[in-house]
Amino acid sequence: MPVIKHPRIREPLCHEWDRKAQKCGLRHTVYAVNGDQYTGEWQDNLKHGKGTQIWKSTGAIYSGDWKFGKRDGYGSYSVPDPVTKEYKKMYTGWWEKDRRGGRGVYFYANGEQYDGEWRKGLRSGWGKMHYKDGSVYEGQWLKDKPNGQGVLWLPNGNRYEGGWKDGKKHGPGKYFYPDKGQLLEGTWVADIPKCGALVDFERDNATAPTEFPLPEIELHDPAAVLEEARAMFDDSQN
């Protein structure tokens, strides 16, 4: 009985060439059409693992972790100085889906610095901010603004401890005047103290205390006052 041989089915050459062109594992520098260049690891034709990217348009460099084509993990981002052309580190820390996410330090062009938590590229969580004027804020953040509980130290030595909302002092708080030996304790609304009491605080250690100490006053418990007001309102309705 004659043996019939069937020809082997071969895939089109274009498929074979495409498969061989797929980038996977450690590769030398790969240049994009726009001039960007990447050196590092790949998986399924995507940047994945450790690698360094240089953007031609800005000269910026990212070196760190990648995940399926996006910066994800730990890495640093640097940009060239417009005058000296020397590279200055702008951010070092954790990334998530190509944006700052997790703990990291950001160096601003004006000399300010933030060290803390990030979410979706914005300061959110707990962090410490050093401002250009010498002020320092440490506390909670939400969408790039102080929000929650935090402390603000001013260059003159004064400080505020208390609530914040949308970047402004808001809610119960304490404002310390160490040079005068005084303390303002009260409630703030949009950076403005609406009510409170000013008392002496460590007056003996003050560098420029007031001429006379403040008279002592009896402070009422706000919760008790509120409960009493509610009781009076209920009695009036009966």
Tab-separated table of N, CA and C in Angstrom, residues 109-238:
chain	number	residue	atom	x	y	z
A	109	ALA	N	10.855	72.360	42.612
A	109	ALA	CA	11.834	73.230	41.965
A	109	ALA	C	12.173	74.453	42.815
A	110	ASN	N	11.235	74.909	43.651
A	110	ASN	CA	11.475	76.109	44.473
A	110	ASN	C	12.172	75.791	45.791
A	111	GLY	N	12.593	74.543	45.986
A	111	GLY	CA	13.313	74.177	47.200
A	111	GLY	C	12.455	73.505	48.259
A	112	GLU	N	11.154	73.461	48.062
A	112	GLU	CA	10.285	72.794	49.028
A	112	GLU	C	10.422	71.278	48.898
A	113	GLN	N	10.002	70.576	49.953
A	113	GLN	CA	10.159	69.121	49.961
A	113	GLN	C	9.019	68.463	50.729
A	114	TYR	N	8.505	67.374	50.162
A	114	TYR	CA	7.449	66.595	50.826
A	114	TYR	C	7.923	65.161	51.000
A	115	ASP	N	7.783	64.661	52.209
A	115	ASP	CA	8.160	63.283	52.527
A	115	ASP	C	6.952	62.625	53.177
A	116	GLY	N	6.319	61.712	52.441
A	116	GLY	CA	5.127	61.082	53.001
A	116	GLY	C	4.438	60.161	52.018
A	117	GLU	N	3.145	60.006	52.221
A	117	GLU	CA	2.353	59.062	51.443
A	117	GLU	C	1.696	59.746	50.236
A	118	TRP	N	1.489	58.934	49.193
A	118	TRP	CA	0.882	59.399	47.946
A	118	TRP	C	-0.210	58.441	47.511
A	119	ARG	N	-1.207	58.999	46.825
A	119	ARG	CA	-2.248	58.182	46.220
A	119	ARG	C	-2.647	58.827	44.894
A	120	LYS	N	-2.537	58.049	43.833
A	120	LYS	CA	-2.887	58.518	42.485
A	120	LYS	C	-2.145	59.802	42.126
A	121	GLY	N	-0.891	59.890	42.527
A	121	GLY	CA	-0.064	61.029	42.173
A	121	GLY	C	-0.223	62.249	43.057
A	122	LEU	N	-1.073	62.194	44.078
A	122	LEU	CA	-1.325	63.331	44.963
A	122	LEU	C	-0.906	63.001	46.395
A	123	ARG	N	-0.555	64.040	47.142
A	123	ARG	CA	-0.220	63.844	48.549
A	123	ARG	C	-1.491	63.459	49.310
A	124	SER	N	-1.518	62.251	49.796
A	124	SER	CA	-2.680	61.757	50.550
A	124	SER	C	-2.195	60.720	51.557
A	125	GLY	N	-2.667	60.881	52.799
A	125	GLY	CA	-2.203	60.014	53.868
A	125	GLY	C	-1.455	60.851	54.896
A	126	TRP	N	-0.368	60.307	55.408
A	126	TRP	CA	0.431	61.031	56.401
A	126	TRP	C	1.717	61.517	55.751
A	127	GLY	N	2.066	62.787	55.995
A	127	GLY	CA	3.277	63.309	55.378
A	127	GLY	C	3.781	64.573	56.042
A	128	LYS	N	5.016	64.921	55.690
A	128	LYS	CA	5.676	66.102	56.254
A	128	LYS	C	6.131	66.995	55.110
A	129	MET	N	5.735	68.267	55.165
A	129	MET	CA	6.028	69.224	54.097
A	129	MET	C	6.904	70.353	54.629
A	130	HIS	N	8.040	70.578	53.962
A	130	HIS	CA	8.920	71.703	54.286
A	130	HIS	C	8.679	72.801	53.253
A	131	TYR	N	8.164	73.940	53.699
A	131	TYR	CA	7.847	75.034	52.788
A	131	TYR	C	9.043	75.976	52.619
A	132	LYS	N	8.984	76.760	51.544
A	132	LYS	CA	10.087	77.657	51.216
A	132	LYS	C	10.307	78.723	52.278
A	133	ASP	N	9.232	79.176	52.935
A	133	ASP	CA	9.366	80.240	53.938
A	133	ASP	C	9.880	79.731	55.278
A	134	GLY	N	10.148	78.427	55.397
A	134	GLY	CA	10.643	77.872	56.652
A	134	GLY	C	9.584	77.170	57.479
A	135	SER	N	8.322	77.279	57.081
A	135	SER	CA	7.250	76.589	57.796
A	135	SER	C	7.326	75.085	57.534
A	136	VAL	N	6.843	74.317	58.497
A	136	VAL	CA	6.816	72.857	58.368
A	136	VAL	C	5.461	72.351	58.837
A	137	TYR	N	4.829	71.567	57.980
A	137	TYR	CA	3.555	70.932	58.348
A	137	TYR	C	3.735	69.426	58.369
A	138	GLU	N	3.252	68.808	59.423
A	138	GLU	CA	3.276	67.353	59.523
A	138	GLU	C	1.913	66.871	59.989
A	139	GLY	N	1.335	65.974	59.218
A	139	GLY	CA	0.017	65.467	59.583
A	139	GLY	C	-0.649	64.763	58.427
A	140	GLN	N	-1.971	64.808	58.423
A	140	GLN	CA	-2.748	64.111	57.415
A	140	GLN	C	-2.981	64.979	56.179
A	141	TRP	N	-3.041	64.305	55.025
A	141	TRP	CA	-3.270	64.970	53.743
A	141	TRP	C	-4.388	64.262	52.991
A	142	LEU	N	-5.034	65.023	52.114
A	142	LEU	CA	-6.041	64.447	51.230
A	142	LEU	C	-6.059	65.257	49.930
A	143	LYS	N	-5.786	64.592	48.822
A	143	LYS	CA	-5.798	65.220	47.499
A	143	LYS	C	-4.943	66.487	47.474
A	144	ASP	N	-3.717	66.364	47.948
A	144	ASP	CA	-2.688	67.415	47.871
A	144	ASP	C	-2.861	68.547	48.878
A	145	LYS	N	-3.790	68.425	49.842
A	145	LYS	CA	-3.985	69.486	50.825
A	145	LYS	C	-4.040	68.911	52.244
A	146	PRO	N	-3.536	69.682	53.249
A	146	PRO	CA	-3.686	69.230	54.630
A	146	PRO	C	-5.160	69.017	54.961
A	147	ASN	N	-5.461	67.849	55.483
A	147	ASN	CA	-6.862	67.514	55.762
A	147	ASN	C	-6.890	66.454	56.851
A	148	GLY	N	-7.498	66.805	58.000
A	148	GLY	CA	-7.525	65.886	59.132
A	148	GLY	C	-6.846	66.526	60.327
A	149	GLN	N	-5.924	65.802	60.944
A	149	GLN	CA	-5.178	66.315	62.089
A	149	GLN	C	-3.734	66.568	61.690
A	150	GLY	N	-3.199	67.718	62.148
A	150	GLY	CA	-1.822	68.033	61.801
A	150	GLY	C	-1.260	69.167	62.635
A	151	VAL	N	0.064	69.334	62.521
A	151	VAL	CA	0.777	70.381	63.256
A	151	VAL	C	1.525	71.256	62.261
A	152	LEU	N	1.411	72.570	62.422
A	152	LEU	CA	2.119	73.528	61.586
A	152	LEU	C	3.079	74.330	62.440
A	153	TRP	N	4.388	74.227	62.152
A	153	TRP	CA	5.401	75.022	62.826
A	153	TRP	C	5.744	76.215	61.949
A	154	LEU	N	5.733	77.418	62.518
A	154	LEU	CA	6.050	78.637	61.785
A	154	LEU	C	7.489	79.066	62.061
A	155	PRO	N	8.101	79.838	61.140
A	155	PRO	CA	9.499	80.255	61.330
A	155	PRO	C	9.734	81.039	62.616
A	156	ASN	N	8.714	81.769	63.100
A	156	ASN	CA	8.892	82.565	64.322
A	156	ASN	C	8.755	81.740	65.599
A	157	GLY	N	8.527	80.437	65.474
A	157	GLY	CA	8.426	79.589	66.653
A	157	GLY	C	7.002	79.248	67.056
A	158	ASN	N	6.032	79.992	66.545
A	158	ASN	CA	4.632	79.674	66.844
A	158	ASN	C	4.239	78.364	66.160
A	159	ARG	N	3.201	77.727	66.698
A	159	ARG	CA	2.731	76.499	66.061
A	159	ARG	C	1.238	76.314	66.317
A	160	TYR	N	0.631	75.595	65.395
A	160	TYR	CA	-0.794	75.259	65.501
A	160	TYR	C	-0.941	73.748	65.487
A	161	GLU	N	-1.730	73.247	66.416
A	161	GLU	CA	-2.028	71.824	66.489
A	161	GLU	C	-3.543	71.648	66.470
A	162	GLY	N	-4.048	70.886	65.513
A	162	GLY	CA	-5.496	70.690	65.478
A	162	GLY	C	-5.997	70.220	64.138
A	163	GLY	N	-7.260	70.560	63.866
A	163	GLY	CA	-7.917	70.081	62.659
A	163	GLY	C	-7.637	70.930	61.439
A	164	TRP	N	-7.726	70.264	60.277
A	164	TRP	CA	-7.522	70.929	58.987
A	164	TRP	C	-8.571	70.444	57.998
A	165	LYS	N	-8.899	71.321	57.053
A	165	LYS	CA	-9.824	70.940	55.984
A	165	LYS	C	-9.485	71.754	54.739
A	166	ASP	N	-9.229	71.069	53.642
A	166	ASP	CA	-8.905	71.721	52.363
A	166	ASP	C	-7.750	72.699	52.494
A	167	GLY	N	-6.754	72.331	53.293
A	167	GLY	CA	-5.555	73.149	53.428
A	167	GLY	C	-5.661	74.298	54.404
A	168	LYS	N	-6.768	74.404	55.131
A	168	LYS	CA	-6.949	75.500	56.090
A	168	LYS	C	-7.266	74.947	57.481
A	169	LYS	N	-6.897	75.724	58.496
A	169	LYS	CA	-7.207	75.329	59.871
A	169	LYS	C	-8.725	75.289	60.043
A	170	HIS	N	-9.205	74.148	60.530
A	170	HIS	CA	-10.655	73.958	60.618
A	170	HIS	C	-10.973	72.954	61.715
A	171	GLY	N	-11.788	73.392	62.675
A	171	GLY	CA	-12.174	72.523	63.774
A	171	GLY	C	-11.434	72.874	65.049
A	172	PRO	N	-11.547	72.035	66.086
A	172	PRO	CA	-10.861	72.295	67.350
A	172	PRO	C	-9.345	72.320	67.159
A	173	GLY	N	-8.693	73.274	67.825
A	173	GLY	CA	-7.244	73.360	67.708
A	173	GLY	C	-6.627	74.224	68.789
A	174	LYS	N	-5.285	74.197	68.805
A	174	LYS	CA	-4.520	74.987	69.771
A	174	LYS	C	-3.438	75.752	69.020
A	175	TYR	N	-3.329	77.045	69.340
A	175	TYR	CA	-2.306	77.882	68.727
A	175	TYR	C	-1.371	78.353	69.833
A	176	PHE	N	-0.100	77.965	69.723
A	176	PHE	CA	0.885	78.278	70.762
A	176	PHE	C	1.717	79.498	70.368
A	177	TYR	N	1.922	80.409	71.349
A	177	TYR	CA	2.787	81.579	71.187
A	177	TYR	C	3.917	81.464	72.206
A	178	PRO	N	4.969	80.694	71.912
A	178	PRO	CA	6.045	80.475	72.896
A	178	PRO	C	6.758	81.753	73.309
A	179	ASP	N	6.909	82.716	72.374
A	179	ASP	CA	7.616	83.946	72.718
A	179	ASP	C	6.848	84.772	73.736
A	180	LYS	N	5.506	84.726	73.680
A	180	LYS	CA	4.681	85.486	74.628
A	180	LYS	C	4.239	84.644	75.820
A	181	GLY	N	4.415	83.323	75.719
A	181	GLY	CA	3.989	82.460	76.806
A	181	GLY	C	2.480	82.339	76.880
A	182	GLN	N	1.824	82.279	75.712
A	182	GLN	CA	0.361	82.208	75.685
A	182	GLN	C	-0.116	81.082	74.774
A	183	LEU	N	-1.355	80.691	75.002
A	183	LEU	CA	-1.973	79.628	74.231
A	183	LEU	C	-3.418	79.998	73.926
A	184	LEU	N	-3.778	79.908	72.640
A	184	LEU	CA	-5.155	80.124	72.223
A	184	LEU	C	-5.764	78.764	71.898
A	185	GLU	N	-6.776	78.386	72.636
A	185	GLU	CA	-7.451	77.109	72.411
A	185	GLU	C	-8.899	77.386	72.027
A	186	GLY	N	-9.291	76.876	70.882
A	186	GLY	CA	-10.644	77.164	70.426
A	186	GLY	C	-11.012	76.388	69.184
A	187	THR	N	-11.883	77.006	68.371
A	187	THR	CA	-12.386	76.375	67.154
A	187	THR	C	-12.148	77.289	65.965
A	188	TRP	N	-11.601	76.706	64.887
A	188	TRP	CA	-11.297	77.454	63.671
A	188	TRP	C	-12.263	77.063	62.547
A	189	VAL	N	-12.564	78.026	61.703
A	189	VAL	CA	-13.364	77.771	60.501
A	189	VAL	C	-12.671	78.468	59.334
A	190	ALA	N	-12.182	77.678	58.369
A	190	ALA	CA	-11.515	78.218	57.179
A	190	ALA	C	-10.395	79.189	57.551
A	191	ASP	N	-9.520	78.768	58.462
A	191	ASP	CA	-8.328	79.522	58.890
A	191	ASP	C	-8.622	80.642	59.882
A	192	ILE	N	-9.876	80.842	60.256
A	192	ILE	CA	-10.217	81.949	61.155
A	192	ILE	C	-10.693	81.388	62.505
A	193	PRO	N	-10.092	81.853	63.636
A	193	PRO	CA	-10.573	81.397	64.949
A	193	PRO	C	-11.926	82.034	65.261
A	194	LYS	N	-12.949	81.215	65.431
A	194	LYS	CA	-14.297	81.729	65.665
A	194	LYS	C	-14.609	81.890	67.144
A	195	CYS	N	-14.071	81.012	67.963
A	195	CYS	CA	-14.293	81.128	69.400
A	195	CYS	C	-13.172	80.402	70.122
A	196	GLY	N	-12.905	80.801	71.364
A	196	GLY	CA	-11.840	80.158	72.115
A	196	GLY	C	-11.445	80.972	73.322
A	197	ALA	N	-10.396	80.531	73.985
A	197	ALA	CA	-9.905	81.191	75.187
A	197	ALA	C	-8.397	81.334	75.114
A	198	LEU	N	-7.885	82.515	75.434
A	198	LEU	CA	-6.458	82.790	75.459
A	198	LEU	C	-5.974	82.711	76.895
A	199	VAL	N	-5.000	81.823	77.142
A	199	VAL	CA	-4.492	81.624	78.503
A	199	VAL	C	-2.971	81.676	78.487
A	200	ASP	N	-2.374	81.887	79.679
A	200	ASP	CA	-0.919	81.845	79.799
A	200	ASP	C	-0.447	80.400	79.713
A	201	PHE	N	0.707	80.196	79.044
A	201	PHE	CA	1.247	78.850	78.872
A	201	PHE	C	2.772	78.932	78.896
A	202	GLU	N	3.383	78.346	79.906
A	202	GLU	CA	4.836	78.377	80.079
A	202	GLU	C	5.369	79.799	79.990
A	203	ARG	N	4.718	80.684	80.725
A	203	ARG	CA	5.069	82.105	80.699
A	203	ARG	C	6.499	82.350	81.193
A	204	ASP	N	6.964	81.528	82.136
A	204	ASP	CA	8.303	81.730	82.707
A	204	ASP	C	9.404	81.461	81.683
A	205	ASN	N	9.121	80.678	80.663
A	205	ASN	CA	10.124	80.358	79.645
A	205	ASN	C	10.015	81.245	78.407
A	206	ALA	N	9.067	82.166	78.389
A	206	ALA	CA	8.849	83.019	77.225
A	206	ALA	C	9.967	84.040	77.077
A	207	THR	N	10.351	84.337	75.839
A	207	THR	CA	11.406	85.330	75.579
A	207	THR	C	10.881	86.754	75.607
A	208	ALA	N	9.605	86.949	75.278
A	208	ALA	CA	9.015	88.287	75.290
A	208	ALA	C	7.605	88.205	75.868
A	209	PRO	N	7.483	87.888	77.163
A	209	PRO	CA	6.146	87.733	77.759
A	209	PRO	C	5.415	89.066	77.855
A	210	THR	N	4.097	89.000	77.939
A	210	THR	CA	3.298	90.210	78.119
A	210	THR	C	3.599	90.823	79.482
A	211	GLU	N	3.268	92.114	79.626
A	211	GLU	CA	3.606	92.827	80.875
A	211	GLU	C	2.888	92.227	82.073
A	212	PHE	N	1.645	91.845	81.892
A	212	PHE	CA	0.873	91.275	82.986
A	212	PHE	C	0.299	89.919	82.568
A	213	PRO	N	0.237	88.972	83.481
A	213	PRO	CA	-0.370	87.673	83.158
A	213	PRO	C	-1.873	87.821	82.933
A	214	LEU	N	-2.414	86.914	82.154
A	214	LEU	CA	-3.850	86.923	81.889
A	214	LEU	C	-4.611	86.439	83.114
A	215	PRO	N	-5.763	87.048	83.400
A	215	PRO	CA	-6.568	86.579	84.539
A	215	PRO	C	-7.113	85.184	84.256
A	216	GLU	N	-7.152	84.359	85.287
A	216	GLU	CA	-7.677	83.019	85.135
A	216	GLU	C	-9.194	83.064	85.002
A	217	ILE	N	-9.715	82.279	84.103
A	217	ILE	CA	-11.163	82.203	83.913
A	217	ILE	C	-11.586	80.747	83.975
A	218	GLU	N	-12.820	80.563	84.320
A	218	GLU	CA	-13.351	79.206	84.403
A	218	GLU	C	-13.942	78.822	83.051
A	219	LEU	N	-13.416	77.748	82.475
A	219	LEU	CA	-13.873	77.291	81.176
A	219	LEU	C	-14.958	76.237	81.342
A	220	HIS	N	-16.017	76.358	80.593
A	220	HIS	CA	-17.089	75.366	80.617
A	220	HIS	C	-16.785	74.249	79.630
A	221	ASP	N	-17.219	73.084	79.990
A	221	ASP	CA	-17.073	71.939	79.092
A	221	ASP	C	-18.052	72.113	77.930
A	222	PRO	N	-17.562	72.232	76.675
A	222	PRO	CA	-18.474	72.435	75.542
A	222	PRO	C	-19.531	71.350	75.430
A	223	ALA	N	-19.152	70.113	75.715
A	223	ALA	CA	-20.111	69.014	75.622
A	223	ALA	C	-21.222	69.166	76.655
A	224	ALA	N	-20.832	69.605	77.866
A	224	ALA	CA	-21.833	69.783	78.915
A	224	ALA	C	-22.771	70.945	78.582
A	225	VAL	N	-22.192	72.008	78.025
A	225	VAL	CA	-23.014	73.166	77.648
A	225	VAL	C	-24.005	72.776	76.564
A	226	LEU	N	-23.554	71.995	75.604
A	226	LEU	CA	-24.434	71.552	74.527
A	226	LEU	C	-25.545	70.661	75.058
A	227	GLU	N	-25.198	69.775	75.972
A	227	GLU	CA	-26.210	68.886	76.554
A	227	GLU	C	-27.233	69.679	77.352
A	228	GLU	N	-26.756	70.699	78.057
A	228	GLU	CA	-27.670	71.541	78.831
A	228	GLU	C	-28.611	72.312	77.909
A	229	ALA	N	-28.077	72.811	76.794
A	229	ALA	CA	-28.905	73.536	75.836
A	229	ALA	C	-29.957	72.625	75.222
A	230	ARG	N	-29.594	71.395	74.943
A	230	ARG	CA	-30.546	70.447	74.382
A	230	ARG	C	-31.656	70.138	75.379
A	231	ALA	N	-31.264	70.013	76.652
A	231	ALA	CA	-32.253	69.722	77.689
A	231	ALA	C	-33.242	70.874	77.822
A	232	MET	N	-32.729	72.115	77.769
A	232	MET	CA	-33.596	73.279	77.869
A	232	MET	C	-34.547	73.342	76.671
A	233	PHE	N	-34.042	72.975	75.493
A	233	PHE	CA	-34.888	72.977	74.297
A	233	PHE	C	-35.994	71.938	74.409
A	234	ASP	N	-35.644	70.756	74.935
A	234	ASP	CA	-36.637	69.705	75.090
A	234	ASP	C	-37.715	70.117	76.081
A	235	ASP	N	-37.308	70.801	77.185
A	235	ASP	CA	-38.282	71.244	78.190
A	235	ASP	C	-39.228	72.257	77.614
A	236	SER	N	-38.692	73.105	76.712
A	236	SER	CA	-39.548	74.152	76.129
A	236	SER	C	-40.591	73.562	75.183
A	237	GLN	N	-40.314	72.354	74.647
A	237	GLN	CA	-41.255	71.742	73.725
A	237	GLN	C	-42.367	70.975	74.450
A	238	ASN	N	-42.134	70.691	75.739
A	238	ASN	CA	-43.145	69.946	76.508
A	238	ASN	C	-44.210	70.878	77.110
